[in-house]
Tab-separated table of C-alpha atoms in Angstrom:
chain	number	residue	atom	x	y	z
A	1	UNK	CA	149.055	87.769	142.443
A	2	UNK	CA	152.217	85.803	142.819
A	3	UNK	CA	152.370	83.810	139.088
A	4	UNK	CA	155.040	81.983	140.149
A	5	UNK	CA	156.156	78.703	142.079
A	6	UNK	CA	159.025	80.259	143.698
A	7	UNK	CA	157.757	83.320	144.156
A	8	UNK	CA	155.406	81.671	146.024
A	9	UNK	CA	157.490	79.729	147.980
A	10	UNK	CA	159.863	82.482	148.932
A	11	UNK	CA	157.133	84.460	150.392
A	12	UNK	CA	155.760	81.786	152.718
A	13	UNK	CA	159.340	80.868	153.905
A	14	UNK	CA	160.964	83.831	154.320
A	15	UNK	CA	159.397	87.384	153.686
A	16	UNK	CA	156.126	86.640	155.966
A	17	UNK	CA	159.143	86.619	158.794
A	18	UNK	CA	160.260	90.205	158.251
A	19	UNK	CA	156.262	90.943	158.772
A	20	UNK	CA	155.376	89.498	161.913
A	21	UNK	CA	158.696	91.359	162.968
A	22	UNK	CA	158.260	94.856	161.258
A	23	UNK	CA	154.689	94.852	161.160
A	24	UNK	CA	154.157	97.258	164.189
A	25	UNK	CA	157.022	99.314	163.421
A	26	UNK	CA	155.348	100.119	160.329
A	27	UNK	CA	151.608	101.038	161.489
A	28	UNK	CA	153.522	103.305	164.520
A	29	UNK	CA	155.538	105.420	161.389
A	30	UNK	CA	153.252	108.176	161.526
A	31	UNK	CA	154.209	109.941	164.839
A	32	UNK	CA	154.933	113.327	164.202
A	33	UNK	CA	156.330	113.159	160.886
A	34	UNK	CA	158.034	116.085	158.908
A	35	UNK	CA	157.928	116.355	155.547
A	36	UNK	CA	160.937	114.977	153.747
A	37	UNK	CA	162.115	113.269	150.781
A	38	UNK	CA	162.604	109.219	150.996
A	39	UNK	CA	163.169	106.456	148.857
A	40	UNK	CA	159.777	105.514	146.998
A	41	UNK	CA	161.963	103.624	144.301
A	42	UNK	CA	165.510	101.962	143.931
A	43	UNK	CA	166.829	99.329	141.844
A	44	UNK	CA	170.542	98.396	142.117
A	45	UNK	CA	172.094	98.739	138.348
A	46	UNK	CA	175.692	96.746	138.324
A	47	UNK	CA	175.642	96.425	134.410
A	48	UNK	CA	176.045	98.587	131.793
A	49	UNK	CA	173.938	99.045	128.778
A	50	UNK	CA	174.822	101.630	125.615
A	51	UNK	CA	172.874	103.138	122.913
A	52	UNK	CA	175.372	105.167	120.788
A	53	UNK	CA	172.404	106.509	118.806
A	54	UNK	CA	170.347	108.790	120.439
A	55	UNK	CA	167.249	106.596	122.083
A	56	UNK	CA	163.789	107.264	123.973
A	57	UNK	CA	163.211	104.695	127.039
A	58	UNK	CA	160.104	104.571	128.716
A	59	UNK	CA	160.309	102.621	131.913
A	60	UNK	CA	157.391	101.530	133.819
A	61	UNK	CA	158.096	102.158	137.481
A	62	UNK	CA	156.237	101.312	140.727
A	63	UNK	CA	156.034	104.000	143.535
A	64	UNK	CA	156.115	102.861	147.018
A	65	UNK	CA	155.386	106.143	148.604
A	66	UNK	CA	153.121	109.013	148.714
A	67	UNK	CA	154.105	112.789	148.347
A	68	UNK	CA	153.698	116.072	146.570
A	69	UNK	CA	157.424	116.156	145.204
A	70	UNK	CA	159.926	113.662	143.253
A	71	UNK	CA	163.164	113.831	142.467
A	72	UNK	CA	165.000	111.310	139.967
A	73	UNK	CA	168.387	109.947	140.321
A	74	UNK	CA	169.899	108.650	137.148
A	75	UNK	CA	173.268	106.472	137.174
A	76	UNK	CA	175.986	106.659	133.976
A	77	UNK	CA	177.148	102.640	132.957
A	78	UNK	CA	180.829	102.147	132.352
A	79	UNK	CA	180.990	105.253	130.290
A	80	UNK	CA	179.949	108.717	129.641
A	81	UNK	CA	175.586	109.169	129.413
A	82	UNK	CA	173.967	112.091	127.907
A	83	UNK	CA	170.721	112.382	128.917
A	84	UNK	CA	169.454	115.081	126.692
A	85	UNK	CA	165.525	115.199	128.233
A	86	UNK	CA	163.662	113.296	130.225
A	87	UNK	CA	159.771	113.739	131.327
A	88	UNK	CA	157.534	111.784	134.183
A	89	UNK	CA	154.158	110.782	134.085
A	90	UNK	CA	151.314	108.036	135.420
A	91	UNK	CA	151.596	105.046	133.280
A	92	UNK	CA	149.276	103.511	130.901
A	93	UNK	CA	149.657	100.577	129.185
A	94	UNK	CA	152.036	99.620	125.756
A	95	UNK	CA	154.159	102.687	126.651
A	96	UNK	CA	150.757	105.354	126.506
A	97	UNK	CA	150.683	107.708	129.261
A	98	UNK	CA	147.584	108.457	131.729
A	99	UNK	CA	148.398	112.114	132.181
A	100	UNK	CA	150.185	114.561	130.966
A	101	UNK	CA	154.430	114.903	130.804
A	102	UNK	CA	156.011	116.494	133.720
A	103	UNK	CA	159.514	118.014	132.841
A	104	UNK	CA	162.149	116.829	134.755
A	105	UNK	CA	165.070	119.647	135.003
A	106	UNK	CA	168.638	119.497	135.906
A	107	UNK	CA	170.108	122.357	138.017
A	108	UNK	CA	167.458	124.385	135.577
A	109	UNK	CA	168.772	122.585	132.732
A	110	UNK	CA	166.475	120.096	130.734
A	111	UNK	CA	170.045	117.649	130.514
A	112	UNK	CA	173.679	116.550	131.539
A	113	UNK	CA	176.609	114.792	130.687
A	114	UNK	CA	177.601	112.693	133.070
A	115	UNK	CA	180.947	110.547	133.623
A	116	UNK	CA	180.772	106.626	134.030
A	117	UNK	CA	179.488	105.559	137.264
A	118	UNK	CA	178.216	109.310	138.028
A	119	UNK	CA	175.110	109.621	139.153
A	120	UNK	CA	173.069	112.811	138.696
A	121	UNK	CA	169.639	114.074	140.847
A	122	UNK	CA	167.066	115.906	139.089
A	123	UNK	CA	165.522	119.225	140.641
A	124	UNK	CA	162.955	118.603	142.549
A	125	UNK	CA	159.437	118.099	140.108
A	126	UNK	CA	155.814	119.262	141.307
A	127	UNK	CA	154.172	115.785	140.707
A	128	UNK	CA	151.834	114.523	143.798
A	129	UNK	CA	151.658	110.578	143.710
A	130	UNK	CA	149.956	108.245	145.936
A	131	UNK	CA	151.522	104.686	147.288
A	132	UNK	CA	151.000	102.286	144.960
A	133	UNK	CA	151.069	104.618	141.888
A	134	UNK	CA	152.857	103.582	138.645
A	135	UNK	CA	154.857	105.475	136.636
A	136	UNK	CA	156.285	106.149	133.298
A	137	UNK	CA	159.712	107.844	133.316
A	138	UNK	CA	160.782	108.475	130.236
A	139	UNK	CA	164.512	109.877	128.989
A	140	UNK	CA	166.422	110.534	125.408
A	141	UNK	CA	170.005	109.318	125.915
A	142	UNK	CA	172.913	108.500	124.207
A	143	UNK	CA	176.241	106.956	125.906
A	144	UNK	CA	176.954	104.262	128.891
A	145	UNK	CA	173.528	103.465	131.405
A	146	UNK	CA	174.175	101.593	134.798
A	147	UNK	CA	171.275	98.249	134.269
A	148	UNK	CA	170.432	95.609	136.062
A	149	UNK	CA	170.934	92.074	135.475
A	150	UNK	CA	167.888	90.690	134.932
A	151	UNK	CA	164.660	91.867	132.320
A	152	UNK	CA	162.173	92.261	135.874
A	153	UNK	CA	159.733	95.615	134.197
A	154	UNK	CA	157.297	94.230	131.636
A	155	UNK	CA	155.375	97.068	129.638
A	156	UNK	CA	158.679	99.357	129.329
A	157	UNK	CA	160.006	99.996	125.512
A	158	UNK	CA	162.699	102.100	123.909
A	159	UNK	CA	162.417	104.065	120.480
A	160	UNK	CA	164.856	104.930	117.795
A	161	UNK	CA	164.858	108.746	118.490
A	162	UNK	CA	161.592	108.930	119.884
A	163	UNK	CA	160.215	111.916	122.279
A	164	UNK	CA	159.908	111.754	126.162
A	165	UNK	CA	156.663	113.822	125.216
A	166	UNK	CA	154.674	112.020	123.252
A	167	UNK	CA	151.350	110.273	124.985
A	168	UNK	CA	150.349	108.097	122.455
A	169	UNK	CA	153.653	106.964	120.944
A	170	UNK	CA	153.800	104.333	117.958
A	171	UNK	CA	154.383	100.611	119.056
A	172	UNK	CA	157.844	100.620	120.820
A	173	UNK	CA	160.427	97.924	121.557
A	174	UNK	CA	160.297	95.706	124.551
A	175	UNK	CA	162.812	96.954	126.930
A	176	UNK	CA	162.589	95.194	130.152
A	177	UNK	CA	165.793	95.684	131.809
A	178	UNK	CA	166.159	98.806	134.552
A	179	UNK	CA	168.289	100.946	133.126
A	180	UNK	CA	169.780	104.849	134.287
A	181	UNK	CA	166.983	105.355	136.939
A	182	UNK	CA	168.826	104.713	139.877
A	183	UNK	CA	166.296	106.090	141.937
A	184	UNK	CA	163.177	108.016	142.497
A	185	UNK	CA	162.458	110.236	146.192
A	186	UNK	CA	159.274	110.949	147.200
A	187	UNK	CA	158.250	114.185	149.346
A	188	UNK	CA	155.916	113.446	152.271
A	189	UNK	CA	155.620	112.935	155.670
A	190	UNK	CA	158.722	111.002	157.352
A	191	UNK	CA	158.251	107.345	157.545
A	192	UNK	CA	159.856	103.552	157.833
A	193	UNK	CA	161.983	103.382	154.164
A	194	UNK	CA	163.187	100.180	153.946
A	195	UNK	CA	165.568	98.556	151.554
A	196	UNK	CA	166.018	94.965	150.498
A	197	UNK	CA	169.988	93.417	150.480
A	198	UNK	CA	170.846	90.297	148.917
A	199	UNK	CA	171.058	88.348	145.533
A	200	UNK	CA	168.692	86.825	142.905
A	201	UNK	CA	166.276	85.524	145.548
A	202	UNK	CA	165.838	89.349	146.234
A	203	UNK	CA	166.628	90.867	143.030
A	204	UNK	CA	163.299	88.665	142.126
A	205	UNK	CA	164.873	86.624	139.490
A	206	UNK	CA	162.997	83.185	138.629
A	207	UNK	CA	163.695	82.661	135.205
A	208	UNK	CA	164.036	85.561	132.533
A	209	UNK	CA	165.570	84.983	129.199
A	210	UNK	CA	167.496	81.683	130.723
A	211	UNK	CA	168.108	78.269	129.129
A	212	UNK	CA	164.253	77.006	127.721
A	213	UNK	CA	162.894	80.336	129.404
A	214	UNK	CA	163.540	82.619	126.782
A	215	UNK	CA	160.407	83.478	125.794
A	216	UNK	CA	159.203	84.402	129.557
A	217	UNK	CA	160.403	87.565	131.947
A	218	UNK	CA	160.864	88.226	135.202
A	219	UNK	CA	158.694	90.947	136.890
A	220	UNK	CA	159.240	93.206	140.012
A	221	UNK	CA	155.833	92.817	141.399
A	222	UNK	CA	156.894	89.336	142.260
A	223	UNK	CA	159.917	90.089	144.017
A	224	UNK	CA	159.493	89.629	147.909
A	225	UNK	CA	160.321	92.636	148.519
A	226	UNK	CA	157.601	94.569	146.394
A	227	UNK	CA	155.362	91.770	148.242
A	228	UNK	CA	156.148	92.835	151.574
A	229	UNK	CA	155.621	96.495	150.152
A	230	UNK	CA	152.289	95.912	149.446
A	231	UNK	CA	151.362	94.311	152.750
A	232	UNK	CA	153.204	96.875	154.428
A	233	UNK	CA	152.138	99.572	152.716
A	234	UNK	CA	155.841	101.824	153.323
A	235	UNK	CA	158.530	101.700	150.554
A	236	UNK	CA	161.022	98.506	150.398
A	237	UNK	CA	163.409	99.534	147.887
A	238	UNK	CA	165.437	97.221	146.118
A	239	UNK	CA	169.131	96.976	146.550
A	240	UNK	CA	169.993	93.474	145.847
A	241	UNK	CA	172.250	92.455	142.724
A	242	UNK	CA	171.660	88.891	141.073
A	243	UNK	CA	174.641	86.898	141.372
A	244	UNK	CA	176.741	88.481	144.263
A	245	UNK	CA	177.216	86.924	148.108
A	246	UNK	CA	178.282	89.023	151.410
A	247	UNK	CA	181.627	90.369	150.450
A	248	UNK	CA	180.403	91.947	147.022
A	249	UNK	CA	177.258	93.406	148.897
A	250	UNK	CA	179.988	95.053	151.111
A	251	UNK	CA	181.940	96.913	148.724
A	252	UNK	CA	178.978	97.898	146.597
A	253	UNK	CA	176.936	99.629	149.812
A	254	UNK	CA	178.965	103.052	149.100
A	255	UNK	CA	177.179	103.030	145.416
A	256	UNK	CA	173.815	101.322	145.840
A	257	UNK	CA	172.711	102.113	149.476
A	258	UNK	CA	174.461	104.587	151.155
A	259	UNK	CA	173.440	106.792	148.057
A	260	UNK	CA	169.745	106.909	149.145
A	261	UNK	CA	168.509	109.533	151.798
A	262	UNK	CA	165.869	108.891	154.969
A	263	UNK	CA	166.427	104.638	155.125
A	264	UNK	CA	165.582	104.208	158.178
A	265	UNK	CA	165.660	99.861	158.018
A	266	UNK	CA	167.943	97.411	156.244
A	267	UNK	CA	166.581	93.902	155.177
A	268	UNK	CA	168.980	91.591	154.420
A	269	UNK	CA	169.225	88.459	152.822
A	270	UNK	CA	172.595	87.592	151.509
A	271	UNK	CA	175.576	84.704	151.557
A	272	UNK	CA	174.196	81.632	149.314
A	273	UNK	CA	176.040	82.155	146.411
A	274	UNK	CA	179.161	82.346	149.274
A	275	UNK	CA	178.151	78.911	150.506
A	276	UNK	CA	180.178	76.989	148.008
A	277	UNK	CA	183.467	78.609	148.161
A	278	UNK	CA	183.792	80.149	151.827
A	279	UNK	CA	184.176	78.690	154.849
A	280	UNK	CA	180.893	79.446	157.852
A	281	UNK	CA	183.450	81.587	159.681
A	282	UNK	CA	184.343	83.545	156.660
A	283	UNK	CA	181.090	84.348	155.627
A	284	UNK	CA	180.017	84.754	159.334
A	285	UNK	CA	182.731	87.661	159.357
A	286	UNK	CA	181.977	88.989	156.183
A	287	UNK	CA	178.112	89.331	157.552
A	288	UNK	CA	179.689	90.880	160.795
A	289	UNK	CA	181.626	93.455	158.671
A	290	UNK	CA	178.363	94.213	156.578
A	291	UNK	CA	176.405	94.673	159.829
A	292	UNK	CA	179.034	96.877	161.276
A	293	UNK	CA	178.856	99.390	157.719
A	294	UNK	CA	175.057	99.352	157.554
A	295	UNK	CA	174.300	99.662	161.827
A	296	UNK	CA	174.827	103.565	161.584
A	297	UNK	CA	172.035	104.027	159.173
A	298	UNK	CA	169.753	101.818	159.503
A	299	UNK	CA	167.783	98.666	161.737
A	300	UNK	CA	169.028	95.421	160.610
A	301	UNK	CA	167.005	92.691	159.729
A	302	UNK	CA	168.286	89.639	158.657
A	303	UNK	CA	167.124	86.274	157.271
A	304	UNK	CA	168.286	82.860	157.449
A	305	UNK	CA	170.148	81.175	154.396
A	306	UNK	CA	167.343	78.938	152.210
A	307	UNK	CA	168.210	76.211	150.955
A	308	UNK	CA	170.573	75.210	147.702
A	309	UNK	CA	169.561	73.501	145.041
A	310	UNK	CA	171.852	69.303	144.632
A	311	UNK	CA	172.897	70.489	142.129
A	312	UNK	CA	174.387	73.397	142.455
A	313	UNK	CA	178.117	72.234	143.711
A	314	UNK	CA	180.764	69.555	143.758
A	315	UNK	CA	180.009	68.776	147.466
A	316	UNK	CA	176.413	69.205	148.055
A	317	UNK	CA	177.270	67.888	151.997
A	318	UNK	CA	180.097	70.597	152.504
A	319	UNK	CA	177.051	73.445	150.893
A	320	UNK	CA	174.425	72.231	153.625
A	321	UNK	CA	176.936	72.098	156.396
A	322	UNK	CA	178.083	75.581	155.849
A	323	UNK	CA	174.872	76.821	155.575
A	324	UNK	CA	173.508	75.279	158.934
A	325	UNK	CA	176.373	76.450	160.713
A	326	UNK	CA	175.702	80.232	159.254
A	327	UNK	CA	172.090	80.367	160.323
A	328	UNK	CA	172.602	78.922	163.853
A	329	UNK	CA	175.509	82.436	163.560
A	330	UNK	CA	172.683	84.210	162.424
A	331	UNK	CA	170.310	83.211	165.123
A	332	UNK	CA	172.763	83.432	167.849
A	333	UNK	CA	175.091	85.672	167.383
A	334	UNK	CA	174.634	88.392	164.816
A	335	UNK	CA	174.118	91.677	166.538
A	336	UNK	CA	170.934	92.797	164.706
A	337	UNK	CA	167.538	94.071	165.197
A	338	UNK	CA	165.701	90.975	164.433
């Protein structure tokens, strides 16, 4: 259920666009598929986070592909990350676990060291899921984590020491912010793997731990593109990084997208938070530059610009001009799948 207002909004104006489009791509997928590994989860992490006491997390993940096979990706923040073990299993609730620990192992190795910004893929783990599954990946670090920006997974916690192990752990603390898993492939028949471009509108921020909002949270499963997930039933990834406009999203594809294997579509929603500072011909070049990087490895789909808030910018008129003249660009001009 969408729970909130925008949410809600979003998904009528834009995300039930990229259906009618990709709707029939989707339900043809299954044409003589081999058996690969694809993205089943991604989340873009910009931010750092640090725990320089060792610390269990336990992040409750959503899995938007089937398979027999995972493998893990975990991302360092602006420093060095030890990850010393980490296990996966189905999620419960409050941080318990509905099956038992799988290992997950490092070139045989139960850990690593990583540098900042490194990013490190686990072996591959025997651990069949099914689309839709949730899961509880849980690591022992100390150092620098790559994070999001926004607290968007309710029912994840962190422990003082703690034990990637344990089943039934003691009440932990609230954790909410996506933090070291970077990503999670799933090994099953080839298929459309999509991932999601943009900003906050994508990220799925509405109103986590902001101004008189403190007390509520963001959550993934409101996000258009987990929506359009679950309608679609084929994995749309998240790579979309509250805050940022085209040019940002440009220079961060080498880290956050181009990093994931078997995408075979690009959805893209990016260049509000450009509208008050750049001109429509600079942001229609710095889509055209984005489109050229991402048109060797994947179908591009792009939506229009929604509107601003008034408020938002010394000249409101100049903000709504701009982003008229972008989406007639878009409509017209862009050299895109749809």
């Amino acid at each position: 259920m969408l729970q909130n207002p925008r949410s809600k909004r979003l998904f009528s104006t834009f995300a039930t666009s990229f259906f009618v489009s990709l709707g029939s791509l989707a339900f043809a997928s299954s044409v003589q598929a081999q058996v690969v590994f694809q993205p089943g989860f991604h989340q873009a992490l910009q931010v750092s986070v640090s725990t320089s006491t060792r610390t269990t997390y336990r992040t409750r993940i959503p899995i938007g592909r089937g398979g027999s096979r995972l493998r893990i990706s975990f991302k360092a923040g602006d420093g060095s990350l030890t990850l010393h073990s980490a296990t996966v299993a189905l999620a419960g609730t409050q941080g318990k676990l509905a099956s038992a620990p799988v290992a997950v192992n490092f070139n045989g190795s139960p850990g690593f060291t990583s540098n900042a910004r490194e990013r490190v893929t686990s072996d591959p783990i025997a651990f069949p899921v099914s689309f839709g599954n949730e899961l509880y990946v849980s690591f022992d670090v100390d150092g620098a984590m790559a994070a999001s920006n926004i607290n968007a997974f309710p029912d994840s916690y962190a422990w003082a020491g703690g034990s990637v192990t344990a089943q039934n752990p003691s009440a932990g603390t609230p954790f909410m912010q996506a933090a070291a898993v970077d990503t999670i492939d799933v090994e099953g028949p080839s298929s459309i793997a999509m991932v999601a471009l943009g900003d906050s509108i994508t990220e799925g921020y509405v109103s986590g731990n902001v101004g008189n909002y403190v007390s509520r949270n963001d959550d993934y499963r409101n996000s258009w593109p987990a929506i359009a997930q679950a309608l679609l039933r084929v994995p749309v990834v998240n790579g979309a990084v509250s805050g940022q406009g085209v040019f940002e999203a440009t220079a961060r594809l080498q880290t956050e997208v181009f990093t994931m294997q078997g995408l075979t579509d690009c959805l893209v929603l990016i260049g509000t938070n450009d509208l008050g500072g750049s001109t429509a011909d600079q942001i229609d070049a710095g889509l055209s530059a984005l489109f050229d990087k991402l048109r060797p490895v994947c179908r591009i789909w792009v939506g229009t610009l929604l509107p601003k808030e008034q408020n938002c910018c010394v000249n409101y008129a100049t903000v709504v001009a701009t982003r008229i003249a972008v989406n007639d660009w878009i409509r017209h001009q862009a050299k895109v799948n749809g």
